[in-house]
PDB file of C-alpha atoms in Angstrom:
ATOM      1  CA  UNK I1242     -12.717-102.742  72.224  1.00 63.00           C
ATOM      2  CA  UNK I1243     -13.745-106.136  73.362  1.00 76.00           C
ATOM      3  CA  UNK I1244     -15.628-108.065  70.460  1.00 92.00           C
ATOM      4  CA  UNK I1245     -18.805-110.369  70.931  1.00 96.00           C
ATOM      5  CA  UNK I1246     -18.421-112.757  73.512  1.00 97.00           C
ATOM      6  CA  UNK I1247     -20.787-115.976  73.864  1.00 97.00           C
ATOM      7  CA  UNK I1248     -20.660-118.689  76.412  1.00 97.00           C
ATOM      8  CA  UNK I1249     -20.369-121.187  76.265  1.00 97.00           C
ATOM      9  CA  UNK I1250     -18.228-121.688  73.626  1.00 97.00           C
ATOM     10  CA  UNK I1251     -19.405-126.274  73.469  1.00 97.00           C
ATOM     11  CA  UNK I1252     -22.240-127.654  75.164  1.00 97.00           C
ATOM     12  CA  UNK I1253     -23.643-131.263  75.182  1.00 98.00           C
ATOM     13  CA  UNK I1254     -27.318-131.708  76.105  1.00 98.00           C
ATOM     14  CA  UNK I1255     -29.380-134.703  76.390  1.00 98.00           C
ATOM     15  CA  UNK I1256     -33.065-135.159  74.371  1.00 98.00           C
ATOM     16  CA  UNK I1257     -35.652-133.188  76.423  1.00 98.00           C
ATOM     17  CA  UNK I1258     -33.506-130.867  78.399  1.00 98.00           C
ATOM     18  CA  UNK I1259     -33.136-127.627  78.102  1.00 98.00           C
ATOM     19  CA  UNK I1260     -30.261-124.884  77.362  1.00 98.00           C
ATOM     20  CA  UNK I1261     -29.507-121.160  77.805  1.00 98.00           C
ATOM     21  CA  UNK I1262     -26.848-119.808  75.436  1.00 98.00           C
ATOM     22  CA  UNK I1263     -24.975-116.022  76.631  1.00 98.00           C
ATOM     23  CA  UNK I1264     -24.175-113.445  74.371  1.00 98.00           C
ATOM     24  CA  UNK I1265     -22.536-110.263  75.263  1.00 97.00           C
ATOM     25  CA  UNK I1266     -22.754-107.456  72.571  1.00 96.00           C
ATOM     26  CA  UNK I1267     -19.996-104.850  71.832  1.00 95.00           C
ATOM     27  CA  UNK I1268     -20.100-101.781  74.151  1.00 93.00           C
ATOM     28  CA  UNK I1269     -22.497 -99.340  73.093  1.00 91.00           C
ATOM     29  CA  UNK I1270     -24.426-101.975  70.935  1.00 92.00           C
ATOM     30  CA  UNK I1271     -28.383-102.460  71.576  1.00 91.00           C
ATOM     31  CA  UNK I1272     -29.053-104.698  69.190  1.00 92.00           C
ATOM     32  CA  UNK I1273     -28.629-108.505  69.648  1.00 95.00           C
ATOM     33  CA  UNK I1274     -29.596-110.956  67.180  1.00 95.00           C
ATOM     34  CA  UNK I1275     -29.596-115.204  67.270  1.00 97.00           C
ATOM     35  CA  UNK I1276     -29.082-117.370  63.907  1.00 97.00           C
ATOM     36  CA  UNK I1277     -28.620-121.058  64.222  1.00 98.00           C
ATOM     37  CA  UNK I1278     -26.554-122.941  61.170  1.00 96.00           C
ATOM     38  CA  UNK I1279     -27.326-126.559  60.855  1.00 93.00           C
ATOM     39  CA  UNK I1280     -24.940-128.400  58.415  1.00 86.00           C
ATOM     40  CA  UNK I1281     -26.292-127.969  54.765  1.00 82.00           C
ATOM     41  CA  UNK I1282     -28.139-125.220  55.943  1.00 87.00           C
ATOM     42  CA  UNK I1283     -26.944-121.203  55.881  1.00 86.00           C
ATOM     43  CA  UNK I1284     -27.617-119.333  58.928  1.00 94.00           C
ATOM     44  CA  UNK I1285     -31.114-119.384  60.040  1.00 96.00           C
ATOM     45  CA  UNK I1286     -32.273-115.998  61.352  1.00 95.00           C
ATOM     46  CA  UNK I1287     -33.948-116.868  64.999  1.00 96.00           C
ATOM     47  CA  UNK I1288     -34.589-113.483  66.536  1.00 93.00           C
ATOM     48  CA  UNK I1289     -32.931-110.200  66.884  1.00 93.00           C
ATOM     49  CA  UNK I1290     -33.456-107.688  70.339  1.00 94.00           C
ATOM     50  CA  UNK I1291     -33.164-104.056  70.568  1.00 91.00           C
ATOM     51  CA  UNK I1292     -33.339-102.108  73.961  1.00 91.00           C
ATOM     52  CA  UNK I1293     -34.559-105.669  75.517  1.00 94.00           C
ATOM     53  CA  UNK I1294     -37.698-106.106  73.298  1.00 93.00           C
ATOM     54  CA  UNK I1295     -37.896-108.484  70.829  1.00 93.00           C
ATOM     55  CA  UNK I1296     -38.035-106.619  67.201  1.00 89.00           C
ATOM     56  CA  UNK I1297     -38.168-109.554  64.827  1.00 88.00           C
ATOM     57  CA  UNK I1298     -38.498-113.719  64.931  1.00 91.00           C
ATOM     58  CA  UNK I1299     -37.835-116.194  62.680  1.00 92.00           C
ATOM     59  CA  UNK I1300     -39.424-119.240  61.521  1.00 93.00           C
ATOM     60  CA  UNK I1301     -38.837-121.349  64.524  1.00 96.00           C
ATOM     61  CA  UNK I1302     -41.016-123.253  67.292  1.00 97.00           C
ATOM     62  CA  UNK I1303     -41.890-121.393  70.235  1.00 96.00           C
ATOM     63  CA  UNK I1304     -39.348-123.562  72.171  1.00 98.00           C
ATOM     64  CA  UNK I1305     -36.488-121.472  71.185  1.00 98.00           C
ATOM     65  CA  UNK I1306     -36.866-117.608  73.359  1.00 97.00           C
ATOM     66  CA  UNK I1307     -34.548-115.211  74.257  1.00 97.00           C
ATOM     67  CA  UNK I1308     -34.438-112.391  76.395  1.00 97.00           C
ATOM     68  CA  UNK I1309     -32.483-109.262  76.404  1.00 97.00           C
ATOM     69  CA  UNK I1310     -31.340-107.061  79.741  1.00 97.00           C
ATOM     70  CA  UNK I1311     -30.884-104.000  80.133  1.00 96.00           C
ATOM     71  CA  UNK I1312     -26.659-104.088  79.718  1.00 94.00           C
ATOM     72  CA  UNK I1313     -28.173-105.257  75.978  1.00 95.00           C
ATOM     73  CA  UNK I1314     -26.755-108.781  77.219  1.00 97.00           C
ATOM     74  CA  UNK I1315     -28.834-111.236  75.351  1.00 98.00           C
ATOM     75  CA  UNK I1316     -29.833-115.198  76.028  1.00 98.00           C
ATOM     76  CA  UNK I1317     -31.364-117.616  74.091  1.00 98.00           C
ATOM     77  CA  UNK I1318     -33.025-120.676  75.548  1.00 98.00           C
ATOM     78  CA  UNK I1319     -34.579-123.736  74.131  1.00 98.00           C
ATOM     79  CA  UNK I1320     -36.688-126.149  76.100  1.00 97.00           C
ATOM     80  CA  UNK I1321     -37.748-129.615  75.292  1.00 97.00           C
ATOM     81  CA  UNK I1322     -34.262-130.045  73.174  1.00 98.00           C
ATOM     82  CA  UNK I1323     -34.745-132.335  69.961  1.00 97.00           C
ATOM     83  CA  UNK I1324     -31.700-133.979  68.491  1.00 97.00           C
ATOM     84  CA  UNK I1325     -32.431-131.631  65.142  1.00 96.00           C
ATOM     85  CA  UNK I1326     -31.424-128.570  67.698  1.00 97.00           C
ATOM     86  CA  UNK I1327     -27.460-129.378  67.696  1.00 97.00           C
ATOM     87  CA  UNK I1328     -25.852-126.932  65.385  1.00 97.00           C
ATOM     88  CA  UNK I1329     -23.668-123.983  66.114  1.00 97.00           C
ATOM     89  CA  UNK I1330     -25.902-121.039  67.496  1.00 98.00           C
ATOM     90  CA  UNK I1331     -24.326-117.421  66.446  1.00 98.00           C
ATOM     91  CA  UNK I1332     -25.320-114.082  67.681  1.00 97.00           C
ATOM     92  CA  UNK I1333     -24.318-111.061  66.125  1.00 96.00           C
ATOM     93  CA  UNK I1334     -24.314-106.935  67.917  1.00 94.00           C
ATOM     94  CA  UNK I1335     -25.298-103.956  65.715  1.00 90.00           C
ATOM     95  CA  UNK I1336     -24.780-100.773  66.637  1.00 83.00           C
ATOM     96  CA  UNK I1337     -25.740 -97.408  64.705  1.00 69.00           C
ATOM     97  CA  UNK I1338     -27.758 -97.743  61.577  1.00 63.00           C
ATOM     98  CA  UNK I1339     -29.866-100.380  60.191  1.00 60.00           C
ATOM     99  CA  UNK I1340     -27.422-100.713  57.268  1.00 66.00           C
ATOM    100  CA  UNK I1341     -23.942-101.725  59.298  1.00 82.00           C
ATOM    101  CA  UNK I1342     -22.383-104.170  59.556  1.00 88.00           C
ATOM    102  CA  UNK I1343     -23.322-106.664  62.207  1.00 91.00           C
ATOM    103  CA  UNK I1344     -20.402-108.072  64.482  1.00 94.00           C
ATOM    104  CA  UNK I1345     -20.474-111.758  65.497  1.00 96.00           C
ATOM    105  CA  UNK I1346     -19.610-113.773  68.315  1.00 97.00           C
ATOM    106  CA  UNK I1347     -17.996-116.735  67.254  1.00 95.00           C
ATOM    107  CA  UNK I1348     -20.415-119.482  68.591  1.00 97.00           C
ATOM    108  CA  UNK I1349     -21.811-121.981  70.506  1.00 98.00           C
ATOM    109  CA  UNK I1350     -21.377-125.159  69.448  1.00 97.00           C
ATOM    110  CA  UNK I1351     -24.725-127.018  70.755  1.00 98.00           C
ATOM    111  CA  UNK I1352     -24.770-131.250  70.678  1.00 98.00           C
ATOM    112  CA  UNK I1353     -28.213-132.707  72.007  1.00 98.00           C
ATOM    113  CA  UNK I1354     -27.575-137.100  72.462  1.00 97.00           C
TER     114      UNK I1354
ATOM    115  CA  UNK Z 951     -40.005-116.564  52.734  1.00 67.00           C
ATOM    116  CA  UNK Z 952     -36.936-114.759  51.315  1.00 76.00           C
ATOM    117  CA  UNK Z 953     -34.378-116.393  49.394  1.00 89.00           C
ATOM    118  CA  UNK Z 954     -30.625-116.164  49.226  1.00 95.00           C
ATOM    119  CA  UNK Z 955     -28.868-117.758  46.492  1.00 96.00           C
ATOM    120  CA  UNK Z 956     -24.871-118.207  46.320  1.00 97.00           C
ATOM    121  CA  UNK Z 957     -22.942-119.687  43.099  1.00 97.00           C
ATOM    122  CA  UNK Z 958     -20.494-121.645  43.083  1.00 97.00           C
ATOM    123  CA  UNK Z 959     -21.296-123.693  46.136  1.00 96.00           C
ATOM    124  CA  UNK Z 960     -17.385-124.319  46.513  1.00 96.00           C
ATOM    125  CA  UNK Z 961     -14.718-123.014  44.161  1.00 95.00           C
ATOM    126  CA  UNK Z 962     -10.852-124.241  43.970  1.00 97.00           C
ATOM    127  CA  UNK Z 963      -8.286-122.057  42.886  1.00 97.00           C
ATOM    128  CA  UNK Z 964      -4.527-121.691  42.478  1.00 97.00           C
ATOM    129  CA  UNK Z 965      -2.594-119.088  44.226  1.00 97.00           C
ATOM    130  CA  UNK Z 966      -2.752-115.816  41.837  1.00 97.00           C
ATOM    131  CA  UNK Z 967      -5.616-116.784  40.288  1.00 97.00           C
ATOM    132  CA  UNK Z 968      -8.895-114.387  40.405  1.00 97.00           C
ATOM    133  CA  UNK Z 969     -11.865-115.291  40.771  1.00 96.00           C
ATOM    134  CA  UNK Z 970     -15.728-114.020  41.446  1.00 95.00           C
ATOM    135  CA  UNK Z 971     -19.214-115.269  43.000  1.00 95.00           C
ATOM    136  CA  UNK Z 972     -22.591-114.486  42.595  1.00 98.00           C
ATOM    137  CA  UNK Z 973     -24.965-113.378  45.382  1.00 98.00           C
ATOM    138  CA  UNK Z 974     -29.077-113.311  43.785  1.00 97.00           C
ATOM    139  CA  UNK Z 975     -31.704-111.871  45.892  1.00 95.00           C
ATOM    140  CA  UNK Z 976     -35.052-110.514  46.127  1.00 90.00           C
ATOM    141  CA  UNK Z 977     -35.331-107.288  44.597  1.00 85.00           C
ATOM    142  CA  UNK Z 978     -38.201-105.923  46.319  1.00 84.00           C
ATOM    143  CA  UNK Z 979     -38.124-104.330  49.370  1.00 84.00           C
ATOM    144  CA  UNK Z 980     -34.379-104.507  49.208  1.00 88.00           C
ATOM    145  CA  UNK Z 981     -32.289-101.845  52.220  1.00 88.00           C
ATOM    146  CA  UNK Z 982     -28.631-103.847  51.752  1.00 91.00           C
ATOM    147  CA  UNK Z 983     -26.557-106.314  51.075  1.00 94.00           C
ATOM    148  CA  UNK Z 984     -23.476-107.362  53.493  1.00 95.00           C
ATOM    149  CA  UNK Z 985     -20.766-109.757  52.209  1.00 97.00           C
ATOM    150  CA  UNK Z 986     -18.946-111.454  54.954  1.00 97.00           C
ATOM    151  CA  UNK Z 987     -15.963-113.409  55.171  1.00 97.00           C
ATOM    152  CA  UNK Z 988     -15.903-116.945  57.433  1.00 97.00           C
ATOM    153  CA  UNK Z 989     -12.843-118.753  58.126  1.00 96.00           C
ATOM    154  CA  UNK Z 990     -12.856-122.067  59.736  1.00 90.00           C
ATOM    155  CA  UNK Z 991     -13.189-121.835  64.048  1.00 89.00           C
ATOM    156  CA  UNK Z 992     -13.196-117.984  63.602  1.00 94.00           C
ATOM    157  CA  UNK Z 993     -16.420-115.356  63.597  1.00 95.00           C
ATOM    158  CA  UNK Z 994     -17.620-114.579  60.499  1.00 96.00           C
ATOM    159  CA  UNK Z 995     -16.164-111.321  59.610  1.00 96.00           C
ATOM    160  CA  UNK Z 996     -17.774-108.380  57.464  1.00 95.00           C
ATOM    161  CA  UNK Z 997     -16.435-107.734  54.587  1.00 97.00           C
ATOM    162  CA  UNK Z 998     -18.662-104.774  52.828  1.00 96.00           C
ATOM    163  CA  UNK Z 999     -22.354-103.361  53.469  1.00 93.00           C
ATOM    164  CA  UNK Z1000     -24.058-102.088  50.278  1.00 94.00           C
ATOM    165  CA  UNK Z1001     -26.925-100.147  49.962  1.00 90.00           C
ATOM    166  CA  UNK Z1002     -26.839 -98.341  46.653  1.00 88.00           C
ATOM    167  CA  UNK Z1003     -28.189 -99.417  43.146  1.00 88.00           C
ATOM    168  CA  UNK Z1004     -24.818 -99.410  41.282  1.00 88.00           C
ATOM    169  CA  UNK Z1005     -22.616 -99.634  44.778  1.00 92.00           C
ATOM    170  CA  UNK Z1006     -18.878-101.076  44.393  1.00 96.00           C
ATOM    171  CA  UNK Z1007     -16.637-101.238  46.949  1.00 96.00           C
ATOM    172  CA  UNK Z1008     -12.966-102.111  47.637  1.00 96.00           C
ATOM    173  CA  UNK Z1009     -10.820-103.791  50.633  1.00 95.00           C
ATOM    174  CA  UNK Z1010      -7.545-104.521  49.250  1.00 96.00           C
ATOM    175  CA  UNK Z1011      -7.616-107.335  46.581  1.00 97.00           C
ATOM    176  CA  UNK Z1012     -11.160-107.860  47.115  1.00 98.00           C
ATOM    177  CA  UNK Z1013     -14.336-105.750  45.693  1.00 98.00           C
ATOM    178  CA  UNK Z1014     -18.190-106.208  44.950  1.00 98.00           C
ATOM    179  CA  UNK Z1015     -20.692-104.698  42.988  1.00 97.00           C
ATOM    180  CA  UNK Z1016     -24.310-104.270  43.388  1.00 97.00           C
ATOM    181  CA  UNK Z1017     -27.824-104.300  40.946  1.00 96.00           C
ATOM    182  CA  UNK Z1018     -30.375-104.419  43.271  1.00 94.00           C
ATOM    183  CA  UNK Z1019     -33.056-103.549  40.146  1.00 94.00           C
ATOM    184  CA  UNK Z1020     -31.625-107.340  38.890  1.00 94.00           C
ATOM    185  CA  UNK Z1021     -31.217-108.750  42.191  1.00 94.00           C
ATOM    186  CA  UNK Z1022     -27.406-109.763  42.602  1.00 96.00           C
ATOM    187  CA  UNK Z1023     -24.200-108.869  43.829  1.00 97.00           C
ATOM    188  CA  UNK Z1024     -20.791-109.747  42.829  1.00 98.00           C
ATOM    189  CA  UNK Z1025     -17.599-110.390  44.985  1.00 98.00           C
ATOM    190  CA  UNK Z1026     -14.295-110.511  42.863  1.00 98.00           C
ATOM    191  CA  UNK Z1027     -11.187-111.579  44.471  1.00 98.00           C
ATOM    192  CA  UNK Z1028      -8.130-110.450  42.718  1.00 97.00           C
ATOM    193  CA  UNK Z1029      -5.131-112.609  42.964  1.00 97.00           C
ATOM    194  CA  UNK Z1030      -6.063-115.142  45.413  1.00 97.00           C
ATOM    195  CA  UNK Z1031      -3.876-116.045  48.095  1.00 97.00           C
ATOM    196  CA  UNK Z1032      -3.839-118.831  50.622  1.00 96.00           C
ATOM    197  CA  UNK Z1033      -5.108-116.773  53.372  1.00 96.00           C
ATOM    198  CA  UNK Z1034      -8.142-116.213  51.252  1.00 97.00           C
ATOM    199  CA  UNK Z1035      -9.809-119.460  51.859  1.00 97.00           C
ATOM    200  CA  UNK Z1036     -12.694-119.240  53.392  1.00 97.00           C
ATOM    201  CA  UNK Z1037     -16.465-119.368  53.454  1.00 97.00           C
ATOM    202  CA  UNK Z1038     -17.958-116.083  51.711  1.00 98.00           C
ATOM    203  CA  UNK Z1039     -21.577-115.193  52.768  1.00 97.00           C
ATOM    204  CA  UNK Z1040     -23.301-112.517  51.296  1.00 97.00           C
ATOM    205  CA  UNK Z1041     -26.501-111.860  53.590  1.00 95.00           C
ATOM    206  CA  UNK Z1042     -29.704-109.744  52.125  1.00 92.00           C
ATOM    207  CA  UNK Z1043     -31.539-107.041  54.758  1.00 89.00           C
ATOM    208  CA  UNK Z1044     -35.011-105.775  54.141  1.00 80.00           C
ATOM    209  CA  UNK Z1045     -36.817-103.078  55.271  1.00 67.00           C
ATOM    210  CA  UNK Z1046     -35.413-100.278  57.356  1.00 60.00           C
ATOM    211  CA  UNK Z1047     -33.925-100.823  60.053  1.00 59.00           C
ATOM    212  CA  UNK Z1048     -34.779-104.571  60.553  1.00 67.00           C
ATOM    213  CA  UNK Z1049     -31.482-105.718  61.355  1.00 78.00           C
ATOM    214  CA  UNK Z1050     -32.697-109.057  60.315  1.00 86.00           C
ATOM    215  CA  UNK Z1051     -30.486-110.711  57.626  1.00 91.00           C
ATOM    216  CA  UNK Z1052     -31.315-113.564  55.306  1.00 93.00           C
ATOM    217  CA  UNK Z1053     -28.047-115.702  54.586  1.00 95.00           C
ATOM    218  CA  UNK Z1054     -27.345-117.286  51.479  1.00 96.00           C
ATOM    219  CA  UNK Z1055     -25.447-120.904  52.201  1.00 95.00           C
ATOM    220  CA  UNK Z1056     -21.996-119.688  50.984  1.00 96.00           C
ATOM    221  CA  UNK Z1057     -19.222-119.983  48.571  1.00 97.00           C
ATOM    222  CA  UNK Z1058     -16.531-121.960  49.908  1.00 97.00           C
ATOM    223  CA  UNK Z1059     -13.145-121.061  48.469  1.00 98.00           C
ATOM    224  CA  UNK Z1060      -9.841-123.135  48.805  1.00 97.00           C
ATOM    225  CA  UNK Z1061      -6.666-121.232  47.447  1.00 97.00           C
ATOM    226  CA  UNK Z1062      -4.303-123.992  46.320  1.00 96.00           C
ATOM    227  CA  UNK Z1063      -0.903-122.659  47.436  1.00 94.00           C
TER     228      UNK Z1063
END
């Protein structure tokens, strides 16, 4: 069974551009969610989908979205990139139960110059 | 805002030696706690999902407990090997079925071979 897959895996942006990070859940998983983990910082929850609607958000400007199609395939994009965006950008597939365990990719690696 | 706390921030231990860290969090509105395990350029990797006042649970030479009425979790590893270093998250989910998890900022263990 194929794990979480995100793409790409680096990805060097200048100030003021924009980005779209991929994640592919497991098979059979609906529910995607996005944390970002700046150094010092844990992961940050950004926002989790389920059956392409967004279910929950996190504490974060409305420049960072995602969407979620109907293969549960998720992306995340931020516009108008800041140099405080570069961190490594994680999402994680759930599948059953609110209380599993969630499955993560392991990462995009994000560096806005 | 919900908050995660992890002791010791970074722990270093010989080979053989046990050793344990402390997960606090909220105890309202608690639905479970999930330990995972993060080694360096990998995913991080669940360890245990805990939902039950009183909950311990076992993988190997690892095992946690739970008090959600006192708010923390413990993770005890016994007889620490080399492999075992790592970054240990322990992640707090509220309310059912929100699939949104609040990360505390880790434990980062180095086994000293």
């Amino acid at each position: 069974k194929a794990g979480v897959t995100q793409t790409p895996r680096y990805l060097i942006k200048t100030r003021g551009q924009q980005v779209t990070l991929s994640c592919s859940p497991i098979s059979g998983h609906r529910s995607v969610s996005w944390y970002q983990q700046t150094p010092g910082q844990g992961l940050q929850f950004l926002f989790e989908y389920f059956s392409e609607t967004q279910r929950n958000k996190g504490n974060f400007p409305g420049r960072f979205s995602g969407r979620q199609f109907s293969n549960s395939r998720s992306e995340m994009n931020v516009s108008t990139l800041e140099l405080g965006d570069s961190a490594l950008y994680l999402c994680a597939s759930k599948g059953g139960a609110g209380n599993t365990e969630a499955f993560f990719g392991q990462g995009t690696r994000l560096t806005v110059v | 805002i919900l908050n995660v706390e992890q002791s010791p921030q970074s722990l270093h231990v010989q080979e053989g030696d046990s050793t344990n860290f402390t997960c606090s969090f909220p105890s309202s509105n608690f639905y479970a706690l999930h330990w995972y395990r993060w080694e360096t350029a990998k995913s991080p990797e669940a360890l245990f999902v805990m939902t039950l006042n009183g909950d311990e649970k076992k993988k190997g030479r690892i095992s946690a407990t739970l008090n959600t009425k006192e708010g923390y979790s413990y993770l005890y590893i016994k007889g620490s090997q080399p492999e075992d270093s790592a970054t240990y998250l322990c992640a707090f989910e509220t309310g059912a079925g929100s699939y949104q998890l609040t990360f505390g900022k880790g434990t980062k263990l180095s086994v000293i071979p």
